[in-house]
Structure formats: C-alpha cells, structure tokens
mmCIF file of C-alpha atoms in Angstrom:
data_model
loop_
_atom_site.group_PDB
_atom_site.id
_atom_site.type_symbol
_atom_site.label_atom_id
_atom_site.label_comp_id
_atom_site.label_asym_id
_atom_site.label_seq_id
_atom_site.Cartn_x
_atom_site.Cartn_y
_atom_site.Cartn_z
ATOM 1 C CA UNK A 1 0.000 0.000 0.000
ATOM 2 C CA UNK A 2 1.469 3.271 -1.109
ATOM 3 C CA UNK A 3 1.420 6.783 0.742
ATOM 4 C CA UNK A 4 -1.116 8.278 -1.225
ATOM 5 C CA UNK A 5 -3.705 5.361 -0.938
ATOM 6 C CA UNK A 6 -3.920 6.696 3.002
ATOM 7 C CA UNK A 7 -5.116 9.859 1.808
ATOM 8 C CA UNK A 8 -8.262 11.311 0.967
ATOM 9 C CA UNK A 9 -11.740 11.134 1.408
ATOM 10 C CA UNK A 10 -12.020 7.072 1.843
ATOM 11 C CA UNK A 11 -9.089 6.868 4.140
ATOM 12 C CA UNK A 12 -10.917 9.641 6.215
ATOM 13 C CA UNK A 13 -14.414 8.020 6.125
ATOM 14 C CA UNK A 14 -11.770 4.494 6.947
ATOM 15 C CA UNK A 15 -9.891 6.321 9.689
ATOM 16 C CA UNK A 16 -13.553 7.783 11.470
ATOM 17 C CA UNK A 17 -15.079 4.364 11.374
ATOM 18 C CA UNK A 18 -12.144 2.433 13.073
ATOM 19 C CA UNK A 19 -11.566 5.014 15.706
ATOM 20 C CA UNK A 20 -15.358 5.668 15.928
ATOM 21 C CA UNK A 21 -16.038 1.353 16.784
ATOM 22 C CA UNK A 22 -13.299 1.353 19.191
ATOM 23 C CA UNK A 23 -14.765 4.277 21.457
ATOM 24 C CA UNK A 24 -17.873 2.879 21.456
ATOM 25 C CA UNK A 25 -17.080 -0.406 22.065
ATOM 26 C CA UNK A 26 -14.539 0.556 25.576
ATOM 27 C CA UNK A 27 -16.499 4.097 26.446
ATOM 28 C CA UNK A 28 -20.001 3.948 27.537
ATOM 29 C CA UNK A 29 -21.742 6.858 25.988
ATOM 30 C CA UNK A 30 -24.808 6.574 27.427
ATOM 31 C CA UNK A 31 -22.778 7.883 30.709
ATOM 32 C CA UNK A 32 -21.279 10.376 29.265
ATOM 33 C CA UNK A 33 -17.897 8.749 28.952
ATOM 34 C CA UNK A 34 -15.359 9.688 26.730
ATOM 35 C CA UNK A 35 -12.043 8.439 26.223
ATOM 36 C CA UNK A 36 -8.983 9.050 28.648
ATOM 37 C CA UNK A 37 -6.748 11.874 28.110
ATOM 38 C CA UNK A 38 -2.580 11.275 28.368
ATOM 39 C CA UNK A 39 -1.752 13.546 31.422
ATOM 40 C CA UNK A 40 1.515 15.484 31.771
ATOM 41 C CA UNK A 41 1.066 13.876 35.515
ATOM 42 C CA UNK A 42 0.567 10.442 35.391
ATOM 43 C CA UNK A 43 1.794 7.212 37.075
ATOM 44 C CA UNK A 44 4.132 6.540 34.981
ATOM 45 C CA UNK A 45 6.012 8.883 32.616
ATOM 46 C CA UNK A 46 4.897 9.250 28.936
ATOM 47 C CA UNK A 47 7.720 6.855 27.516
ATOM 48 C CA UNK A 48 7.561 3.930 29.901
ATOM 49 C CA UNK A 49 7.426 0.550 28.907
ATOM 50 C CA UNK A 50 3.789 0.170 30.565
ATOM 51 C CA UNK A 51 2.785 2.798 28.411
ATOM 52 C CA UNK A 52 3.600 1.035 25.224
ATOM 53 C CA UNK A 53 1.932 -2.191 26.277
ATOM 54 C CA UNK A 54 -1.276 -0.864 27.275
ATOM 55 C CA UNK A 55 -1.832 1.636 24.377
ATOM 56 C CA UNK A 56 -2.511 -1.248 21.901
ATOM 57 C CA UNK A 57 -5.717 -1.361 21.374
ATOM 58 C CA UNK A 58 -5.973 -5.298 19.302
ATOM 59 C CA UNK A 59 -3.540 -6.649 21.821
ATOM 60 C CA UNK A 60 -4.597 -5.368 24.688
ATOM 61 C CA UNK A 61 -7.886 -6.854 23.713
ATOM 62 C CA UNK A 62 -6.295 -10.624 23.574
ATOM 63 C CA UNK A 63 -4.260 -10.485 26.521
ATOM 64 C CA UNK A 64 -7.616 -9.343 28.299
ATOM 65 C CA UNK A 65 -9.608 -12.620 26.900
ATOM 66 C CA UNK A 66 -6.838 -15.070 27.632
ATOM 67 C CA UNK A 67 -6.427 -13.498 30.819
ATOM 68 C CA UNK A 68 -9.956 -13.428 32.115
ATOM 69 C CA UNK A 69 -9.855 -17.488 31.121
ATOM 70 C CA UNK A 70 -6.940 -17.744 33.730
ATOM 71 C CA UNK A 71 -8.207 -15.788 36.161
ATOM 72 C CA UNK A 72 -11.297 -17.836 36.845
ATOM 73 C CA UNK A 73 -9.337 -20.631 37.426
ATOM 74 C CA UNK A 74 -8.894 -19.854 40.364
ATOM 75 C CA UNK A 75 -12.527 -20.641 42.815
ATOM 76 C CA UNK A 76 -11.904 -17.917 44.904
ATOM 77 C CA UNK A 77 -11.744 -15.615 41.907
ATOM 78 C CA UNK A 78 -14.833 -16.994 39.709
ATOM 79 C CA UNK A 79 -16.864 -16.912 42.885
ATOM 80 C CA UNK A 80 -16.551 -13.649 43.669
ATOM 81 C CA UNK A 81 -17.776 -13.181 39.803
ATOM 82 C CA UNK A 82 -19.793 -15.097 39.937
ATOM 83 C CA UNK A 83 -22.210 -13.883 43.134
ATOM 84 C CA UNK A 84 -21.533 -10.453 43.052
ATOM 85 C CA UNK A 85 -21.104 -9.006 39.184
ATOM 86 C CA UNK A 86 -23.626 -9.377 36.529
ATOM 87 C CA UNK A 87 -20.733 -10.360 34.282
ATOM 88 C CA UNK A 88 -22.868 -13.158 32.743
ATOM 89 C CA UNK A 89 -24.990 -10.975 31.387
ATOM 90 C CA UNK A 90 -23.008 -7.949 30.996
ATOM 91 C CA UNK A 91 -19.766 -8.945 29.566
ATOM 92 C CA UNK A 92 -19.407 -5.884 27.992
ATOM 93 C CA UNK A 93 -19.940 -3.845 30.521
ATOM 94 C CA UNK A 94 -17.283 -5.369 32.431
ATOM 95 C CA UNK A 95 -14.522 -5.242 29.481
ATOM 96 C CA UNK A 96 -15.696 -1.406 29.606
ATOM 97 C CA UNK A 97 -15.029 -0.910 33.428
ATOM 98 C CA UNK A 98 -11.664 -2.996 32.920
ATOM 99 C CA UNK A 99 -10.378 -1.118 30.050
ATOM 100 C CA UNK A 100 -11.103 2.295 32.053
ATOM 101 C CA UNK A 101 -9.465 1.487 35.065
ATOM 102 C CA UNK A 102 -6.323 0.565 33.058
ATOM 103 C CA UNK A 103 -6.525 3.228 30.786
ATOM 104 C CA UNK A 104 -6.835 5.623 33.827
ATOM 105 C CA UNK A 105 -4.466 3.775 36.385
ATOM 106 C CA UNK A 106 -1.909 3.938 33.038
ATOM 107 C CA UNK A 107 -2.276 7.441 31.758
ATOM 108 C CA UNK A 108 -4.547 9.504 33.568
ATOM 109 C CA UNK A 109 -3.275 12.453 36.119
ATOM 110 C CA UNK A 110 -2.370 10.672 39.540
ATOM 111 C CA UNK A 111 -5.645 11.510 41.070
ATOM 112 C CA UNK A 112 -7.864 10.427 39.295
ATOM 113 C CA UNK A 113 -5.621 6.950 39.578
ATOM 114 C CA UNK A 114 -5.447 7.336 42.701
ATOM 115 C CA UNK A 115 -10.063 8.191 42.785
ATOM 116 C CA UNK A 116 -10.086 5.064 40.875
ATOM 117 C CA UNK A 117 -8.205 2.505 42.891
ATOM 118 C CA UNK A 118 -9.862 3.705 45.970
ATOM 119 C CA UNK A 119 -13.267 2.702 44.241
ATOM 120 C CA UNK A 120 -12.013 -0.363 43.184
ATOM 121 C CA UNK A 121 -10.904 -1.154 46.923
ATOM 122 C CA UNK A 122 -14.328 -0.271 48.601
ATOM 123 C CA UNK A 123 -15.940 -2.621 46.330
ATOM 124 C CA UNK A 124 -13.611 -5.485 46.783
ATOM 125 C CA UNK A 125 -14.388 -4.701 50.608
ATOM 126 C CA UNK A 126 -17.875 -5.959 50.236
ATOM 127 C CA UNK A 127 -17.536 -9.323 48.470
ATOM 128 C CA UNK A 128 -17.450 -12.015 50.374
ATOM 129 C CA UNK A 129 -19.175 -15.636 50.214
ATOM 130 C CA UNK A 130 -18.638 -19.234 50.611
ATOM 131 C CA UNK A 131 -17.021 -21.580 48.018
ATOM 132 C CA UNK A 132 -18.788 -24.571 46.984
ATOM 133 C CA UNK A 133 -16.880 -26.312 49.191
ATOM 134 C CA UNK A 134 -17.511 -24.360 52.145
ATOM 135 C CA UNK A 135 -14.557 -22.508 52.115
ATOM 136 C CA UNK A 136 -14.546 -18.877 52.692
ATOM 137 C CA UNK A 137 -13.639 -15.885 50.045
ATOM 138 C CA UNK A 138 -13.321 -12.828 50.099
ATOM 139 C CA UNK A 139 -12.053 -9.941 47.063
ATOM 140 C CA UNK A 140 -9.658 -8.302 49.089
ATOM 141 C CA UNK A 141 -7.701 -11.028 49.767
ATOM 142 C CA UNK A 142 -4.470 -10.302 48.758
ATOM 143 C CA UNK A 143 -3.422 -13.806 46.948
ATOM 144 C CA UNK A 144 -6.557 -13.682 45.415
ATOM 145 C CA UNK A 145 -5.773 -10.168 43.899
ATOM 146 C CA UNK A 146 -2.124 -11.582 42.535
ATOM 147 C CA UNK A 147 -3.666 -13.862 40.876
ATOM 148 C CA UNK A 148 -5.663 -11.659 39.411
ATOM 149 C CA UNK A 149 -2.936 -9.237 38.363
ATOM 150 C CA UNK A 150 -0.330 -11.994 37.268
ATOM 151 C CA UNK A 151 -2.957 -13.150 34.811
ATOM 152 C CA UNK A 152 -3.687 -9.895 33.010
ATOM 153 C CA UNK A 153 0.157 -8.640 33.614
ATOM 154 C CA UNK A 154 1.148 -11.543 31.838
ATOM 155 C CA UNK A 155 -1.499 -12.228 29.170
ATOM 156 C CA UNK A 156 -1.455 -8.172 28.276
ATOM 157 C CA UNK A 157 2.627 -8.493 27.828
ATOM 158 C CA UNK A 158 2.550 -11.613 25.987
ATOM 159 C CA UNK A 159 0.030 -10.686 23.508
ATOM 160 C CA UNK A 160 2.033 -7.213 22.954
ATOM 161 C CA UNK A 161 5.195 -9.678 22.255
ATOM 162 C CA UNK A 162 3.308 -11.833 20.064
ATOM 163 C CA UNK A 163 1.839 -8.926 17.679
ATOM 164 C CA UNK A 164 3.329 -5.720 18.730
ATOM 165 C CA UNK A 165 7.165 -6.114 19.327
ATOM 166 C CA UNK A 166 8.360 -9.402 18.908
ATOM 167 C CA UNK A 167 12.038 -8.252 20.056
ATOM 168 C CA UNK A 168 11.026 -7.141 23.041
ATOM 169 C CA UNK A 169 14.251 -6.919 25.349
ATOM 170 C CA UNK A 170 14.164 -9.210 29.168
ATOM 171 C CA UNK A 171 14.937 -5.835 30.267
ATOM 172 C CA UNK A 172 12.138 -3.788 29.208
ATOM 173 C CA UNK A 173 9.766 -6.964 30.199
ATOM 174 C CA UNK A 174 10.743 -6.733 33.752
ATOM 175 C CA UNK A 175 10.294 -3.008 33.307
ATOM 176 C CA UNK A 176 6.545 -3.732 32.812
ATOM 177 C CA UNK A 177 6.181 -6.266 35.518
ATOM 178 C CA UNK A 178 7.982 -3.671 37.961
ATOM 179 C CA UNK A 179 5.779 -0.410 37.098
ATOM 180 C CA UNK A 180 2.497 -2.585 36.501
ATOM 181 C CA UNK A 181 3.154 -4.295 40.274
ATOM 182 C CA UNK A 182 2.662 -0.623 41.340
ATOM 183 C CA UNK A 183 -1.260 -0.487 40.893
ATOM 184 C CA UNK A 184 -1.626 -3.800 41.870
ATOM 185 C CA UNK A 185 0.126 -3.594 45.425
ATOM 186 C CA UNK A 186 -1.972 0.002 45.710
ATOM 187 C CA UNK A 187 -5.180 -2.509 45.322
ATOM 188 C CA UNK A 188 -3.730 -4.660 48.244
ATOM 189 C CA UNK A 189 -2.177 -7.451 46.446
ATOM 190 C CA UNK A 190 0.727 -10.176 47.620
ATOM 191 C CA UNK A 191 2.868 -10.948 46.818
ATOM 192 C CA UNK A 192 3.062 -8.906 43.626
ATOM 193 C CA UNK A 193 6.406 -10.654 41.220
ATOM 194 C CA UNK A 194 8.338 -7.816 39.477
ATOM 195 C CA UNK A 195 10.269 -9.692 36.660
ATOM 196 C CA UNK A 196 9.557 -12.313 34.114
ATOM 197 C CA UNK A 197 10.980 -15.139 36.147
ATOM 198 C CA UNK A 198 9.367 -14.453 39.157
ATOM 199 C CA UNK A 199 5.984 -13.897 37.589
ATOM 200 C CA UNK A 200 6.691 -17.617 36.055
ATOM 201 C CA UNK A 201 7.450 -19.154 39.512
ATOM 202 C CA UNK A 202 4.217 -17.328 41.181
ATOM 203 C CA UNK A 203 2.334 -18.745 37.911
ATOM 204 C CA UNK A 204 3.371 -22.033 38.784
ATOM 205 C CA UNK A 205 2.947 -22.295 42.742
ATOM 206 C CA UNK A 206 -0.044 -21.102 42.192
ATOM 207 C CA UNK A 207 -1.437 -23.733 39.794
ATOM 208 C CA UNK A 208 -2.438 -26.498 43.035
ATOM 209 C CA UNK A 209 -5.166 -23.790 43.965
ATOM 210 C CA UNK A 210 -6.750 -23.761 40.035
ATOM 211 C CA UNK A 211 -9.903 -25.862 39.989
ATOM 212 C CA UNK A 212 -12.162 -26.806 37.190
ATOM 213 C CA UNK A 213 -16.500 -27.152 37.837
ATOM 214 C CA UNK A 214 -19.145 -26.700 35.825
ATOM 215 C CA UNK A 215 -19.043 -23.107 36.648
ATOM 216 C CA UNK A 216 -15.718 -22.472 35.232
ATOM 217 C CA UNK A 217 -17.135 -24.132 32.125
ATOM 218 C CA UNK A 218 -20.355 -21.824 31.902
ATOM 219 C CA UNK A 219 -18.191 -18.164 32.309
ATOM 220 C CA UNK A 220 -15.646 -19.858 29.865
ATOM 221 C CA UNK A 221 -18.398 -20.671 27.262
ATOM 222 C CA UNK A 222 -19.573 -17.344 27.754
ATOM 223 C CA UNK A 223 -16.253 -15.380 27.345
ATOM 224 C CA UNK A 224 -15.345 -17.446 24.064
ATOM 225 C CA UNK A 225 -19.424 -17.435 22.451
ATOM 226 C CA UNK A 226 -19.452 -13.631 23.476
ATOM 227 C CA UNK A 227 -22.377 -12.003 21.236
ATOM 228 C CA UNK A 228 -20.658 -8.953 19.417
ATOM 229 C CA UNK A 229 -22.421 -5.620 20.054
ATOM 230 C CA UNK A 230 -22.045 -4.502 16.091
ATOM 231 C CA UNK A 231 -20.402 -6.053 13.010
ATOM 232 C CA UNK A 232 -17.330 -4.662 12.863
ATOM 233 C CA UNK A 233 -16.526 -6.263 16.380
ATOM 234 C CA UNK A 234 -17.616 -10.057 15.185
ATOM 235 C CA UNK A 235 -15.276 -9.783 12.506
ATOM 236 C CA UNK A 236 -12.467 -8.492 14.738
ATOM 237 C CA UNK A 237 -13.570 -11.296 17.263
ATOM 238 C CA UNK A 238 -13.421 -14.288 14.963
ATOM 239 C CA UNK A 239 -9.398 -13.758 15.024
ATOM 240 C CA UNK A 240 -9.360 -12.123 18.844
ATOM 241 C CA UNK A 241 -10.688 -14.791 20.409
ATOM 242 C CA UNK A 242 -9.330 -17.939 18.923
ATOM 243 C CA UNK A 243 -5.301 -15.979 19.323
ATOM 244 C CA UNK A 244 -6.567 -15.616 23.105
ATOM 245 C CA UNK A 245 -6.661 -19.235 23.074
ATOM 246 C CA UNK A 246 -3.228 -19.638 21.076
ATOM 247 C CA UNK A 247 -1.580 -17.224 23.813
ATOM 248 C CA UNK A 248 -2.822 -19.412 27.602
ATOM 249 C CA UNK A 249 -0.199 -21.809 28.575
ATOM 250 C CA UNK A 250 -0.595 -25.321 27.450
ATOM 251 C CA UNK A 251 -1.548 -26.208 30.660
ATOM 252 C CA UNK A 252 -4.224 -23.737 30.887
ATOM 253 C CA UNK A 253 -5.671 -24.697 27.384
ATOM 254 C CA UNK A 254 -5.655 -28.141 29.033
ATOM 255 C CA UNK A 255 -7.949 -27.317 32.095
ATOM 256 C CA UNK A 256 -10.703 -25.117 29.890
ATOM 257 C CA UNK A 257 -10.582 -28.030 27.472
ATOM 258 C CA UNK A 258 -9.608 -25.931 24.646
ATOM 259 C CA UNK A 259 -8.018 -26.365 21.375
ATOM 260 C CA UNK A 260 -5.865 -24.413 20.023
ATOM 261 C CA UNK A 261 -5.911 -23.185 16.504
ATOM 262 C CA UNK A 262 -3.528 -26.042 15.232
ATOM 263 C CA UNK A 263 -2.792 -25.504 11.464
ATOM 264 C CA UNK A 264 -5.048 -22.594 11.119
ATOM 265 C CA UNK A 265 -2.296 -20.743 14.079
ATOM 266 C CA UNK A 266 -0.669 -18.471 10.914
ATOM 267 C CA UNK A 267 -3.856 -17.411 9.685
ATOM 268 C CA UNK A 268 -5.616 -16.457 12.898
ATOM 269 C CA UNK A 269 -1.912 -14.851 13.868
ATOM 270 C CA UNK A 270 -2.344 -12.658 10.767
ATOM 271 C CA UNK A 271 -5.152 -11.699 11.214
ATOM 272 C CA UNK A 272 -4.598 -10.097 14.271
ATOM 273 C CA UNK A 273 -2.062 -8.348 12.770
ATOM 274 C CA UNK A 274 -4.014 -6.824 10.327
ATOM 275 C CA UNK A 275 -6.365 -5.395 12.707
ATOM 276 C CA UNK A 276 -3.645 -3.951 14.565
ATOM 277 C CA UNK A 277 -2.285 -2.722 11.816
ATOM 278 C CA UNK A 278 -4.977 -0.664 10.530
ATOM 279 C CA UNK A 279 -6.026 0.442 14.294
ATOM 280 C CA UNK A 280 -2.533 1.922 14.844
ATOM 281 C CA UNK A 281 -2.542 3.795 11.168
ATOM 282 C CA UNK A 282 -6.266 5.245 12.290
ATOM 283 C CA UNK A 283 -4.895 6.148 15.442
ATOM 284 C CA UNK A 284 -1.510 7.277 14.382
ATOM 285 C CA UNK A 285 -3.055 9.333 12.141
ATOM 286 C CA UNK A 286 -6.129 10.638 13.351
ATOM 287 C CA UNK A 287 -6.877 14.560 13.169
ATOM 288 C CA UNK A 288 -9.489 14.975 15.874
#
C-alpha cells in the first residue's frame, strides 16, 4: 500500500469508522464517557514501557480474553464473579469498566488513579461468600488479587510480544512487571512478582489452587461465544478470540478443554495483525 492510498476522502471516512467502533465499544456513551486523556502527571512517565503495552488497542484486547480465562481458574476468583457481578450478562460492561481502570491507572493524572483505585478497593471490601466447598472468600484477599494481576500482567505483555514487538528486550519486560506491580500492590495485592521469572514461579505455585466445575465451564463458554455488540466487532472477534486461546499456557488450554488453533495458528496470527495494523494507522493518524 502506497502513501497516497492513506489519503483522501475514503481513508478519512476508513480512519472515522475504526476510531469511531473502538470508542464505542470501551467508552459507555450513554454515561457520558469519553475516552482518557494522556496527562503530563501520570503514574508513569509518557515513555515507559507500561505505556507502550497498554496503548494497543488489538492486543490489549487478547491479553484481556486469555487473561480473564486464567483468572477464573482460580474458585476464589470466579466466585466472587460469579455472586456479586452481573458479568454473565453484561460482559461488555465489564470489558468497559476494565479497560477504564487501566486506561486511567496507566495514563490519567495521579488523582484520578489514585479516585479510581480507591473505588475499586471499597468494592472489593464488600464481596465475600462461601465456596462450593464451604470454604470462605473474600475480594480483598491479597493472593486472590495476585492472581488476578499476574494473569492480566502476563497475558497483556505476551500478547504485545506476540503482535506488537516481537524483540522485546528481558529488560524492558521486567520493566513492565515492575511499574504494573505498582497499581496492583496500591489494590492490596501479595505478593506482587516484578520480573519475568518471578511472575513464572508465582504462575506455577499457584497452579495447586486452580480448579475446574461446571461453573468455570459456563463463564468460559460465555467469554469465548461472546455475542458482538455490532459487526465490525464479530469480525475483529473471529481472530481475537481464537489468538486468546493460542496465547494461555498449554496447561491452561488443558484445564478449559480448549483447542488451540492447530494448522489454522498463521492465519488467525495474521489476522490479528491486520487489525492492529490498521487500528494503529487510524490512530496514528487521526486529526481529531
């Protein structure tokens, strides 16, 4: 594709239409909300490596999937989605109020990080139940919460890796595990790792506490059959979700009894990159 075919009138009406479906899709305009603003006073500074991870729109997107499908491996964690959200039946909804709290923990001024963990702490405060086994859970617990965060710290790097920057350097990865284990120890998690390796050894001991029931199966089936609020989303979802899959650990795939995309892996890898492609030229080259 040459220069001039990203010019003109088409590539404008293009260029509208991506950027319009992707604020739709993570802003809910019926509240008024509008996408998050880079502040001069953020977390983190404008060129850290958490930064360039979470500003990818398509990968962000597959690290999220494949890391909700971890996270409710853990009982503790699905129950407290299970009794207490209406994630079932609001699944977008809750990618919305995920994607916010990242976008704002990641590039919003520091207090309205800070306003936003606090909410997300007074709500953890209040669920609590009993596991089908009569054990006890509760949100705020702060295991519970590392799991939580090694699952989407991981899943959002890898996914970046796989389509974004292939060459990524060990250095700059334990960059992201160091600043991202900032928000997640200011929500009350521990231990919280802060390098690749020890994000794989807390991965692993924390596999004997994973446990598959029929609930797992209903929230995974849900996650997967997702129904797409517009067109342009199915499409981008019939190569999301199936590289989702691709990116869990084997042994992960294993648990969900899931398949991976086998011969079909270059296609579905392809087409992710096309999508990211063409969000980061609307993006790039937006003039709103």
């Amino acid at each position: 594709m040459n220069r001039s075919s990203l010019q003109g009138p088409l590539a404008d009406l293009a260029r509208s239409r991506l950027i319009a479906g992707v604020r739709s899709t993570f802003n809910d305009q019926s509240r008024g909300e509008r996408p998050v603003q880079r502040s001069g006073s953020a977390l983190f500074p404008a060129d850290s490596v958490i930064g360039r991870v979470h500003g990818d729109v398509t990968t962000m997107m597959v690290g999220g999937i494949a890391a909700l499908l971890m996270q409710m491996l853990d009982p503790a964690v699905l129950a407290g989605v299970w009794d207490h959200s209406r994630f079932r039946d609001d699944m977008l909804g809750r990618l919305r109020r995920t994607a916010r709290f990242i976008a704002i923990t990641t590039y919003a001024d520091v207090s309205d990080a800070e306003a936003a963990i606090a909410r997300v702490r007074q709500i953890h405060a209040h669920v609590a139940g009993i596991l089908p086994d009569g054990t006890p859970y509760r949100a705020d617990d702060p295991l519970a919460l590392a799991w939580v965060h090694a699952c989407e710290a991981t899943c959002f790097l890898d996914a970046w890796i796989a389509f974004g920057e292939p060459s990524m350097s060990t250095g700059d990865q334990d960059r992201y595990f160091d600043q991202s284990a900032l928000v997640a120890e200011r929500l009350g998690a521990a231990p919280v790792p802060r390098s690749r390796s020890d994000m794989a050894d807390f991965i692993q001991s924390h596999r004997s506490r994973l446990h598959v029931d029929g609930r797992t199966r209903d929230v995974a089936r849900r996650v997967i059959r997702a129904t797409p609020p517009d067109r342009a989303t199915a499409v981008a979802q019939r190569v999301i979700t199936p590289a989702a899959i691709d990116l869990l650990p084997a042994w992960a795939r294993s648990m969900h009894e899931l398949k991976g995309s086998g011969m079909a892996r270059p296609f579905v890898a392809g087409g992710v990159r096309a999508l990211a492609g063409s969000l980061r030229w609307a993006f790039r080259t937006r003039r709103d």
